[in-house]
Amino acid sequence: MRSTFRWLEVAFWLVLVAGYVLWPGKLPLASQVLIAGLFALSYDLVLGYAGILSLGHAAYFGVGAYTAGLLAAHGWGEPISGLMVAGLVAALVGFVTSPLVVRGTDLTRLMITTGLGLLLFELANRLGTITGGVDGLQGVEMQPLLGALRFDIYGRTAYGYVLVVVFVLFLAARRLVRSPYGLSLRGIRANPGRMRAIGCRVDLHLAAIYTFAAAYAGVAGALLTQTTQFVGLDVLSFGRSAELLVMLIVGGAGLLYGGFIGAAVFMIAHHVLSSLDPVYWQFWLGVCLIAIVLVGRDGILGAGRRLLTLRRRRPVTVTAS
Amino acid sequence: MNAVLRTEALSKRYGDFQALDGISLALPRGARHALIGPNGAGKTTLINALTGTVRPSAGEVYLGDERVTALRPEHRVRRGLARTFQINNLFPELTVLESVLLAACQRTGAALDAWRALEARRTEIESARAILRLLKLEGAEATRTRDLAYGEQRLLEIALALACRPRILLLDEPAAGVPRRESVALFEAIAGLPGDLTVLFIEHDMDLVFRFARRITVLVAGTVLTEGTPQEIATDARVKQVYLGRAA
Amino acid sequence: MASLLGVLFDGLAYGMLLFLMSVGLSVTLGLMNFVNLAHGAFAMLGGYVCVVLMQRWGVPFLGALLLAFFASAVAGVVLERLLYRHFYRRSHLDQVLLTIGLVFVAIAIATWLFGSQQQPLRLPPILSGQWTLVGVDLNVYRCFLLAVGAVLAFALTVVLERTRFGAAVRASVDDARVAEALGIRVSLVFQLTFAVGCGLAGLGGALGIEVLGLDPTFPLKYIVYFLLVVAVGGTGSLKGPLLAALLLGVADVAGKYYLPQVGAFILYAIMVLLLIARPQGLVARA
C-alpha cells in the first residue's frame, strides 16, 4: 500500500501555492520563510530523526550559499545547475566531516559541530579576497530561470522557484523517513546500543543522513543566495545555527513539517517584534525557549497533534496478506 | 574440533578486578548450553565479551574457524551471533512488528534503502511475522513496545535476536523477572527453536536449567569451575559447595 | 626574544582569565553531566556588578571584585534551585535549549539596563602601568591577573585534594550513585560547587573587563572559549582545564601576534584537531 497524502498535508501545500493571491506583497518574506523551513527540515533529519545534537549546521548552509554565489559572481548564473552544484559541494563537505560528528557523545558532537561551524566562519572571514569578507560577496547576478523567467523585484519568480524546489526536496525527505532506512534512524535515535546488537552499522547510517542533510542545507543556502543575489558572512554564523535549533524546536522536531511551521512563526515574530525593539525580540525568544523546555518540547505541531488526539506516531500499516 | 562458537583463554580485567580469567569454552552446533554461577561470577561479562561490547584483556573468540576477537558487535551479528539482554533493551516507541522488521532489515541490507516504503518490503515483513508466530506474539504485532506486558517484552527480546537469523543465540537470563508459570512457557518457546541453532543461556533457576540444558558450564569468580551434563553437575560436590555455601 | 617572552606572558595572563571563568563549568559538567551554555552569563554579571559598584558607588576595585564573586555565586544558587535542578536528568538537548534561552534573556536584560556599548573600567593606579624586567615590558595588571589566577588555582587544588568537601566533590564526580550510597549528599555538593563555579566566573568577568571588554554579547562571544577549555581540558578535574586554558591563552595571543591574518582560525583548527585526537580531553580520566 502506498502511503497517501492526508488532507492536512494537501491543504498545507495548496495554501503555499495560493500565496501568490493571499500575500502578493510579502512574497520575498515568504520565500525566506520557505528557505528557512527547508534548512530546518534538513536539521530535523539530523536532530529530530537521527538524534545528532549539532550547533554548527549553518556550516553547510553557508557552503551552499557561497558556492552558488561564487558561481554566479564568476559568470555561471544559471540557477538550477548552480543549485545542484551547491548541494553537491555541501554534501561533500558533510561527507568529509561526518566521521568526526557521528562518533562520540552529545557533548563531543556539540563541541565538534560548533568548532567546525566557527572554523568555516573564520575561513570565509579570512579569505576576504574570494568571499568579500565582512562586506559580503558582491556581483551575484542570476540568469533567467529556465532561460525565460527573470527574477523580478516583486519576488514572483523567486517564490515559485523556491516553492517548487522545496516541495520536491520535501517529497524525497518524506519518502526517506517512511522507508526502512527512516525506521533504522528512529531505532538509532531511541537505542543505538541495541541497534548494534541487531547488526546495524550505526556510524554508516548516521554518516549517510548527515551527508544527505548537508546537501539539503546547501541547497537552502544556495536558494537564499540566488533569490537575494547576495551572500553575507552571517550565513555561516553561530547565531544562524542557534536560531535554526529554536525554529525546529518551536515547530516540533521529528515531524517533517515542524521546521516549516517553526520557521514561519520565528521569522514573522522576528519581523514584528524587532521592528518594535530588537531587545524585546531577544528577551522573548529566550523566555519562549525556557518555557518550551519547561512545559515539554513537542513544539506547535506536537501540541496540535495532542489537541487532535492523534497518536504521536502512526504505527506502520501493513496490509494483511 | 567443529565448534561453532569457541573461546581461548578469554580474560577481562577492570583495574584490580579480574572479571574473567582464562575462560575456554566450545559450543557445537545445536547446543543447548547453560551458563550458571553465583552473582558476580562473570556470566554477563562473558556474553559481552562474546558479542564484542566488552573488549577482552587477553584471549580469543572464534565463530567457526574465524577469529572475531577484534570485530565490532554489529559485524559479529552479521556473522550469525545474536543476543538478548537481561534487562529489556528495546525500542519503546516502535510497534512489535516494526521492531522485528527493523532487525530483519539490518540482515537483508534493506536498512539502507531510503527510497521505497517500508510497506513494500514483503520478504522482510513475512520473515518478521514468521518469527512472531513462532513466539506466539502475532496478536500483538501492532502494539507499541512500551504498551506490551512485561512477559511479552521478554519474548520480543528473543524475537529481535531471531530476526538477525543467527547461528548462535546468546540469552542473558531470558526469564529474568518473569513469574514462574510464564518462565516455563518462555523456556518451552526457546526449546522449540530450530534444532541446528546453537543456544547459550544464563539462568538462575536450577529447575529450568536442568530441564532445558543439555550441557552446563559453572562459572565462579571469572573461571570455569566445571562443565558437564546436567547429571554430572547435579552430583558435583564442588558445585554443591558453591551453591550451598552461598545459601548457608 | 623579548617579543616572544612578552607574548608568552600576555598569553599566560589571558589563559589564567579563561581558567577562572571556565573552571566552574568544567567541574559542574563532570559532576552532573549538565551542559550549561549560560555559564558566560554569570561571568558577564560579575563584570557589570564590578562596573556599577565602582562607577556609581565608588567601591574600590578589590572590593568590587569580591562582591562580583558573591553576586554571581548567589545568582548561581538561585538559578540552580529555580531552574537547573529540574534538568539534571533531562536530555542534553533540553539542557542546551534551556541555557541558550537564558543566554538570550541575559543579553536582552544587559542591553536594556546598560546599552550595547562597551563598559569602561578605571583601574586603580597601583595596577596600571608597566614594569620593566630584564628588558621585557611587563604590564602590571597582567602580573596581577597571573598572581590572582595562580593563588586561586593553588587554593582550589588544596580545597579539592586536602579537605573533606574536596573529597566529597571528587567522589561525586567519580560516581554520583556510589557517593550517594556512601552518605555524601551529592545535590548539596553540587549546589556548593555550582555556586563557587559561578562566583569564579563572575570574578573572571570582572577581572577580564580590562582584557576582554564587557558588552551584552559577552556570554555568546566567549561561550566558545569556555567550551574549548572544557573540551580540551576534560571535565571534573582542575589540572586539565588549567593546562588547557593556559595553552589556549598562549596559542590565541601568539596566533594574533604572529599571524594576524589567520587569527582565530588557528585556535578553532587546534580545537577540532584536539577533539578528534583526544575526544576525552587532554588529561583523560582513568
mmCIF file of N, CA and C in Angstrom, chain C residues 36 39 53 116 122 153 200 216 227:
data_model
loop_
_atom_site.group_PDB
_atom_site.id
_atom_site.type_symbol
_atom_site.label_atom_id
_atom_site.label_comp_id
_atom_site.label_asym_id
_atom_site.label_seq_id
_atom_site.Cartn_x
_atom_site.Cartn_y
_atom_site.Cartn_z
ATOM 1 N N ASN C 36 25.910 23.528 30.512
ATOM 2 C CA ASN C 36 25.470 24.867 30.893
ATOM 3 C C ASN C 36 26.056 25.908 29.937
ATOM 4 N N HIS C 39 26.904 29.646 31.126
ATOM 5 C CA HIS C 39 27.960 29.935 32.083
ATOM 6 C C HIS C 39 28.524 31.343 31.886
ATOM 7 N N LEU C 53 29.390 49.010 40.741
ATOM 8 C CA LEU C 53 29.871 49.325 42.093
ATOM 9 C C LEU C 53 30.950 50.399 42.049
ATOM 10 N N SER C 116 24.208 48.844 24.578
ATOM 11 C CA SER C 116 25.027 47.827 23.915
ATOM 12 C C SER C 116 26.502 48.214 23.847
ATOM 13 N N ARG C 122 38.080 51.954 35.114
ATOM 14 C CA ARG C 122 39.296 52.662 35.544
ATOM 15 C C ARG C 122 40.006 51.823 36.575
ATOM 16 N N ALA C 153 44.131 29.047 41.731
ATOM 17 C CA ALA C 153 44.324 27.670 41.253
ATOM 18 C C ALA C 153 44.922 26.830 42.365
ATOM 19 N N LEU C 200 33.377 32.207 40.607
ATOM 20 C CA LEU C 200 34.663 32.358 39.930
ATOM 21 C C LEU C 200 34.468 32.942 38.536
ATOM 22 N N PRO C 216 26.963 43.467 26.179
ATOM 23 C CA PRO C 216 25.925 42.437 26.393
ATOM 24 C C PRO C 216 26.126 41.142 25.607
ATOM 25 N N LEU C 227 33.846 26.500 26.195
ATOM 26 C CA LEU C 227 33.684 25.136 25.687
ATOM 27 C C LEU C 227 35.034 24.562 25.275
#
